[in-house]
Short mmCIF file of C-alpha atoms in Angstrom, two decimals:
data_model
loop_
_atom_site.label_atom_id
_atom_site.label_comp_id
_atom_site.label_asym_id
_atom_site.label_seq_id
_atom_site.Cartn_x
_atom_site.Cartn_y
_atom_site.Cartn_z
CA MET U 298 45.22 26.83 22.15
CA ARG U 299 43.64 23.58 23.48
CA ARG U 300 45.55 21.56 21.00
CA ASP U 301 48.84 23.17 22.24
CA THR U 302 48.35 21.83 25.84
CA LEU U 303 46.33 18.69 25.25
CA ALA U 304 48.69 16.93 22.72
CA PRO U 305 51.94 17.26 24.77
CA LEU U 306 49.95 15.98 27.95
CA LEU U 307 48.60 13.03 25.93
CA ILE U 308 52.00 12.17 24.54
CA GLY U 309 53.71 12.44 28.04
CA ALA U 310 50.85 10.38 29.52
CA ALA U 311 51.19 7.56 26.81
CA VAL U 312 55.07 7.49 26.97
CA ILE U 313 54.96 7.37 30.95
CA ALA U 314 52.45 4.53 30.97
CA ALA U 315 54.50 2.54 28.22
CA ILE U 316 57.68 3.00 30.44
CA VAL U 317 55.97 1.94 33.68
CA ALA U 318 54.52 -1.24 31.75
CA GLY U 319 57.84 -1.89 30.19
CA LEU U 320 59.74 -1.65 33.52
CA THR U 321 57.24 -4.17 35.08
CA ILE U 322 58.17 -6.63 32.40
CA THR U 323 61.98 -6.02 32.40
CA GLY U 324 62.04 -5.49 36.13
CA GLY U 325 64.20 -2.41 36.74
CA PRO U 326 67.97 -2.15 37.45
CA MET U 327 68.10 -4.79 40.43
CA ALA U 328 66.37 -7.48 38.38
CA ALA U 329 68.60 -6.73 35.40
CA ARG U 330 71.53 -7.16 37.58
CA ALA U 331 70.27 -10.63 38.86
CA GLU U 332 69.86 -11.34 35.15
CA LYS U 333 73.57 -10.44 34.58
CA ARG U 334 74.55 -12.68 37.29
CA ASP U 335 72.58 -15.37 35.69
CA MET U 336 74.50 -14.82 32.45
CA ALA U 337 77.67 -15.22 34.42
CA ARG U 338 76.43 -18.52 35.93
CA LEU U 339 75.49 -19.76 32.45
CA ALA U 340 79.08 -19.05 31.02
CA ASP U 341 80.50 -20.86 33.88
CA LEU U 342 78.25 -23.80 33.45
CA ARG U 343 79.29 -23.88 29.69
CA ILE U 344 82.94 -24.08 30.76
CA LEU U 345 82.26 -26.92 33.26
CA ALA U 346 80.15 -28.86 30.73
CA SER U 347 82.93 -28.74 28.10
CA PHE U 348 85.40 -29.71 30.87
CA ALA U 349 83.33 -32.68 31.84
CA ARG U 350 83.02 -33.74 28.18
CA CYS U 351 86.71 -33.51 27.80
CA VAL U 352 87.49 -35.65 30.73
CA ALA U 353 85.13 -38.19 29.35
CA GLU U 354 86.76 -38.02 26.09
CA VAL U 355 90.41 -38.40 27.50
CA THR U 356 89.73 -40.86 30.37
CA ASP U 357 86.58 -42.75 28.83
CA ASN U 358 84.82 -42.10 32.08
CA LEU U 359 82.92 -38.98 33.30
CA PRO U 360 84.76 -37.19 36.18
CA THR U 361 83.45 -38.08 39.66
CA ALA U 362 84.00 -34.59 40.83
CA LEU U 363 84.93 -31.23 39.30
CA ALA U 364 88.72 -31.35 40.05
CA PRO U 365 91.18 -29.98 37.55
CA VAL U 366 92.76 -32.38 35.01
CA ASP U 367 95.69 -31.61 32.96
CA GLY U 368 94.76 -31.31 29.28
CA CYS U 369 91.16 -30.43 30.02
CA GLY U 370 91.58 -27.17 31.79
CA THR U 371 92.76 -26.39 35.43
CA ASP U 372 91.35 -23.04 35.79
CA LEU U 373 87.88 -23.94 36.41
CA PRO U 374 85.00 -21.71 37.49
CA LEU U 375 83.88 -24.11 40.43
CA VAL U 376 82.02 -21.46 42.55
CA ASP U 377 79.37 -18.84 41.75
CA ARG U 378 80.95 -15.53 41.42
CA ALA U 379 78.16 -13.57 43.19
CA THR U 380 77.34 -15.91 46.18
CA GLN U 381 80.60 -17.84 46.35
CA THR U 382 78.65 -21.08 46.63
CA PRO U 383 80.05 -24.08 44.56
CA TYR U 384 78.07 -25.34 41.49
CA ARG U 385 76.61 -28.74 41.73
CA TYR U 386 77.90 -31.53 39.57
CA ASP U 387 75.97 -34.81 39.65
CA VAL U 388 76.70 -37.97 37.58
CA LEU U 389 73.41 -39.40 36.55
CA SER U 390 74.56 -42.39 34.71
CA GLU U 391 77.52 -43.81 32.85
CA THR U 392 76.84 -41.41 30.12
CA GLY U 393 74.77 -38.55 31.66
CA PHE U 394 75.55 -35.85 34.18
CA ARG U 395 74.10 -32.40 35.27
CA LEU U 396 75.22 -29.18 36.34
CA CYS U 397 73.22 -26.98 38.66
CA ALA U 398 73.31 -23.23 39.87
CA SER U 399 71.03 -21.23 41.79
CA PHE U 400 69.60 -19.03 39.13
CA GLU U 401 67.80 -15.99 40.21
CA ARG U 402 65.45 -15.51 37.05
CA PRO U 403 65.12 -19.07 35.72
CA ASP U 404 62.04 -17.92 33.91
CA LEU U 405 64.11 -16.11 31.26
CA ILE U 406 66.57 -19.05 30.69
CA THR U 407 65.88 -21.32 27.62
CA GLU U 408 67.01 -24.58 26.54
CA TYR U 409 69.26 -23.07 23.70
CA GLU U 410 71.35 -21.13 26.28
CA VAL U 411 73.76 -24.23 26.71
CA ALA U 412 74.21 -26.31 23.61
CA GLY U 413 73.15 -29.93 23.66
CA ALA U 414 71.73 -29.64 27.24
CA SER U 415 68.24 -30.16 28.52
CA TRP U 416 67.11 -27.33 30.92
CA GLN U 417 65.23 -28.37 34.11
CA PRO U 418 63.94 -25.07 35.43
CA ASP U 419 62.73 -26.39 38.64
CA ALA U 420 66.10 -27.58 39.89
CA GLY U 421 68.16 -24.93 37.98
CA CYS U 422 70.00 -27.61 36.32
CA PHE U 423 71.25 -28.51 32.73
CA ALA U 424 71.31 -32.22 32.03
CA PHE U 425 73.96 -33.56 29.46
CA THR U 426 74.56 -36.89 27.81
CA ARG U 427 77.99 -38.00 26.83
CA PRO U 428 78.29 -37.74 23.05
CA MET G 293 57.17 34.54 -6.87
CA ARG G 294 57.59 33.62 -3.16
CA PRO G 295 56.25 36.03 -0.62
CA SER G 296 59.71 36.56 0.90
CA ASP G 297 60.87 37.70 -2.50
CA GLN G 298 58.03 39.87 -2.84
CA LEU G 299 58.65 41.37 0.37
CA ALA G 300 62.39 41.96 -0.43
CA GLU G 301 61.66 43.42 -3.67
CA PHE G 302 59.01 45.90 -2.20
CA THR G 303 61.42 47.04 0.55
CA ARG G 304 64.14 47.61 -2.15
CA ASP G 305 61.73 49.51 -4.30
CA ALA G 306 60.53 51.76 -1.50
CA LEU G 307 63.90 52.59 -0.18
CA ALA G 308 64.89 53.36 -3.88
CA ALA G 309 61.89 55.53 -4.02
CA GLY G 310 63.23 57.41 -1.07
CA LYS G 311 60.59 56.29 1.54
CA SER G 312 61.74 56.43 5.28
CA ARG G 313 62.09 53.21 7.04
CA ASP G 314 59.38 54.06 9.53
CA ASP G 315 57.00 54.55 6.60
CA ILE G 316 57.88 51.09 5.11
CA ARG G 317 57.55 49.49 8.38
CA SER G 318 53.99 50.83 9.02
CA ALA G 319 52.95 49.93 5.42
CA LEU G 320 54.12 46.38 5.99
CA GLU G 321 52.52 46.17 9.43
CA ARG G 322 49.25 47.16 7.91
CA SER G 323 49.66 44.49 5.33
CA GLY G 324 49.86 41.72 7.89
CA TRP G 325 53.62 41.11 8.10
CA ALA G 326 55.08 40.05 11.49
CA PRO G 327 57.51 42.38 13.24
CA ASN G 328 60.37 40.02 12.94
CA GLU G 329 59.71 39.62 9.13
CA ILE G 330 59.65 43.54 8.68
CA ALA G 331 62.96 43.81 10.75
CA GLU G 332 64.49 41.10 8.54
CA ALA G 333 63.46 42.81 5.29
CA LEU G 334 64.59 46.25 6.37
CA ASN G 335 67.96 44.90 7.77
CA ALA G 336 68.71 43.34 4.45
CA TRP G 337 69.46 46.88 3.32
CA ALA G 338 72.27 48.70 4.84
CA ASP G 339 71.10 52.22 6.44
CA ILE G 340 73.86 54.41 4.72
CA ASP G 341 73.69 57.49 2.45
CA PHE G 342 73.89 56.16 -1.15
CA PRO G 343 71.65 56.75 -4.22
CA THR G 344 70.32 53.15 -4.52
CA PRO G 345 69.81 50.62 -1.65
CA VAL G 346 72.98 48.73 -0.69
CA PRO G 347 72.38 45.13 0.31
CA ARG G 348 73.98 43.58 3.38
CA PRO G 349 75.60 40.07 3.40
CA ARG G 350 72.93 37.59 4.83
CA PRO G 351 72.98 33.96 5.73
CA TYR G 352 70.50 31.88 3.47
CA VAL G 353 68.78 30.04 6.21
CA SER G 354 68.82 30.49 9.93
CA ALA G 355 71.26 27.88 11.39
CA ARG G 356 69.65 28.41 14.94
CA GLU G 357 66.34 27.49 13.53
CA ALA G 358 67.68 24.50 11.72
CA PHE G 359 69.32 23.23 14.89
CA PHE G 360 66.07 23.80 17.01
CA TYR G 361 63.49 22.35 14.68
CA GLY G 362 65.96 19.56 13.42
CA LEU G 363 66.55 18.58 17.13
CA MET G 364 62.74 18.73 17.85
CA PHE G 365 61.69 16.71 14.84
CA ALA G 366 64.50 14.16 15.32
CA ALA G 367 63.32 13.83 19.01
CA LEU G 368 59.70 13.29 17.85
CA ALA G 369 60.79 10.76 15.39
CA MET G 370 62.71 8.82 18.19
CA THR G 371 59.72 9.05 20.44
CA ALA G 372 57.29 7.76 17.92
CA TRP G 373 59.47 4.93 16.88
CA HIS G 374 60.51 3.73 20.23
CA LEU G 375 56.97 4.18 21.50
CA VAL G 376 55.76 1.77 18.84
CA ALA G 377 58.64 -0.46 19.44
CA LEU G 378 58.00 -0.46 23.26
CA LEU G 379 54.19 -1.14 22.90
CA HIS G 380 54.86 -3.96 20.43
CA ASN G 381 57.12 -5.54 22.96
CA LEU G 382 54.37 -5.19 25.63
CA ILE G 383 51.83 -6.75 23.32
CA ASP G 384 54.20 -9.66 22.55
CA HIS G 385 54.56 -10.08 26.31
CA TRP G 386 50.82 -9.92 27.19
CA VAL G 387 49.28 -11.69 24.00
CA ALA G 388 50.80 -14.96 23.55
CA ASP G 389 50.70 -16.50 20.25
CA PRO G 390 50.97 -20.26 20.38
CA LEU G 391 52.83 -20.32 16.83
CA THR G 392 55.46 -18.00 17.66
CA GLU G 393 58.37 -18.54 19.94
CA ASN G 394 59.01 -16.39 22.86
CA GLY G 395 61.77 -13.74 22.19
CA GLY G 396 63.10 -14.30 25.83
CA ARG G 397 66.00 -12.21 26.83
CA TYR G 398 66.35 -10.55 23.41
CA ALA G 399 62.90 -9.07 23.82
CA LEU G 400 63.83 -7.70 27.30
CA SER G 401 66.99 -6.07 25.86
CA SER G 402 65.04 -4.43 23.18
CA THR G 403 62.40 -3.12 25.59
CA ARG G 404 65.29 -1.63 27.68
CA TRP G 405 66.58 0.25 24.74
CA SER G 406 63.21 1.69 23.98
CA ILE G 407 62.58 2.73 27.58
CA ALA G 408 66.04 4.57 27.64
CA ALA G 409 65.32 6.18 24.19
CA LEU G 410 61.86 7.48 25.49
CA ILE G 411 63.39 8.81 28.87
CA VAL G 412 65.80 10.81 26.70
CA PHE G 413 63.88 11.93 23.79
CA THR G 414 60.32 12.44 24.96
CA PRO G 415 61.15 15.25 27.41
CA THR G 416 63.53 16.69 24.72
CA PHE G 417 60.60 16.88 22.15
CA LEU G 418 58.12 18.28 24.76
CA VAL G 419 60.48 21.01 26.01
CA LEU G 420 61.32 21.97 22.51
CA ASN G 421 57.73 21.91 21.36
CA ARG G 422 56.72 23.98 24.21
CA ARG G 423 59.46 26.60 23.29
CA THR G 424 58.25 26.51 19.72
CA VAL G 425 54.65 27.14 20.73
CA GLN G 426 55.66 30.03 23.04
CA ALA G 427 57.90 31.52 20.39
CA THR G 428 55.12 31.36 17.74
CA LYS G 429 52.54 32.93 19.89
CA ALA G 430 54.95 35.75 20.71
CA ASP G 431 55.87 36.24 17.05
CA PRO G 432 53.42 34.74 14.64
CA GLY G 433 55.88 35.33 11.67
CA LYS G 434 57.85 32.21 12.96
CA ARG G 435 55.04 30.00 11.41
CA ARG G 436 56.30 31.06 8.07
CA SER G 437 59.93 29.72 8.71
CA GLY G 438 61.06 27.81 5.81
CA VAL G 439 63.19 25.26 7.91
CA ARG G 440 60.08 24.62 10.14
CA LYS G 441 57.80 24.09 7.12
CA TRP G 442 60.37 21.76 5.46
CA LEU G 443 61.00 19.58 8.49
CA GLY G 444 57.32 19.66 9.30
CA TYR G 445 56.56 18.18 5.81
CA VAL G 446 59.36 15.61 6.17
CA THR G 447 57.67 14.46 9.32
CA LEU G 448 54.31 14.39 7.66
CA PHE G 449 55.89 12.34 4.69
CA LEU G 450 57.29 9.79 7.20
CA ALA G 451 53.92 9.43 9.04
CA SER G 452 52.15 8.91 5.79
CA ILE G 453 54.60 6.25 4.78
CA THR G 454 54.24 4.60 8.03
CA LEU G 455 50.51 4.60 7.71
CA LEU G 456 50.51 3.17 4.34
CA GLY G 457 52.97 0.51 5.20
CA ASP G 458 50.91 -0.32 8.12
CA LEU G 459 47.82 -0.87 5.82
CA MET G 460 50.09 -2.97 3.44
CA ALA G 461 51.23 -5.14 6.38
CA VAL G 462 47.64 -5.68 7.52
CA ILE G 463 46.41 -6.65 4.06
CA TYR G 464 49.55 -9.11 3.70
CA ALA G 465 48.87 -10.64 7.20
CA LEU G 466 45.21 -11.14 6.01
CA LEU G 467 46.27 -12.83 2.81
CA SER G 468 48.82 -15.16 4.40
CA GLY G 469 46.75 -16.29 7.49
CA ASP G 470 48.64 -14.27 10.27
CA LEU G 471 45.81 -12.08 11.30
CA THR G 472 46.10 -12.87 15.00
CA LEU G 473 44.84 -10.57 17.84
CA ARG G 474 48.53 -9.85 18.52
CA PHE G 475 49.09 -8.62 15.04
CA ILE G 476 46.01 -6.58 15.04
CA LEU G 477 46.91 -4.94 18.32
CA LYS G 478 50.29 -4.03 16.69
CA ALA G 479 48.83 -2.52 13.62
CA VAL G 480 46.43 -0.49 15.73
CA VAL G 481 49.49 0.86 17.64
CA VAL G 482 51.33 1.91 14.41
CA ALA G 483 48.21 3.47 13.20
CA GLY G 484 47.51 5.32 16.31
CA VAL G 485 51.11 6.84 16.78
CA ALA G 486 51.34 7.72 12.94
CA GLY G 487 47.80 9.11 12.86
CA ALA G 488 48.64 11.25 15.91
CA ILE G 489 51.63 12.69 14.36
CA PHE G 490 49.70 13.32 11.27
CA ALA G 491 46.94 15.06 12.84
CA TYR G 492 49.31 17.19 14.96
CA PHE G 493 51.52 18.41 12.03
CA ARG G 494 48.78 18.80 9.58
CA GLN G 495 47.49 21.66 11.43
CA GLU G 496 50.82 23.22 11.69
CA ALA G 497 51.28 22.67 7.73
CA GLU G 498 48.04 24.42 7.10
CA ASP G 499 49.08 27.36 9.25
CA ALA G 500 52.17 27.73 7.12
CA ARG G 501 50.53 27.25 3.72
CA ASP G 502 50.37 30.92 3.10
CA ALA G 503 53.95 31.03 2.84
CA ALA G 504 54.40 28.19 0.19
#
């Protein structure tokens, strides 16, 4: 009799505690949506990075600004889809540049997200060097 | 000979000897058979006027029982598995191991899967389990259900395998220098969940042992 009521209560309590703890880590639907927006930003930055590298390859110079160039892509994702703010592109040196976005959950982004870049979490930037 | 065979044979013999159904029913009741078992045994023979008992066509196992117990044990297995997975992710998050890289977004996505699985399957298991407990209280013969016994033993078997595998993993980790706090906590989680299932269903299996 006691086992019949106690065991389900314990299972229920353990599961609810685990779910609540899990949600504090994953952060619920709104945080997940923010994560999804970050993924879209990362995808855009990857496209812009390969565009900049392509321009450097073709013209032997890094582009001064992110303006469409024939042969390297003309349909560039220049603005953040969620906030409509433009992505930042800075030329750091003759061979280095960086691309920045306002990431909402920078703690989840690792250096491996964009190939060949170094991640600067405080600025929300990926720094690249020309190959 | 299995008890259900003995019951069927007794019923046939008694009917063949010309005993009335009420006499047979009261004899079986006095011997400890549950009402649903007696009704089933008597319903196996057609109530018509013929020199020998005439069998009715019957299904071999109850499809309804197979559905309920199958769903219940599947829900239990999903609950146990995902509870362990979720707790492992929590341990990974809270207890850092300097030698292991952080799972990052991959860990978040597996945590979300486990949360979703628990939200669906834990209430399913608890509701079905509650129904089973109530049905068993109302009709103790249900404890002798073959489907329930088999699925119960399958669950016990899986719990035993999990416990043994857990023990093996701990010994392997000890031998290869992996025995960190993180790993010990994970092993404790697996042992705890598997042990709870084991304790819960061992009782059930003992209840049904008479009908082996």
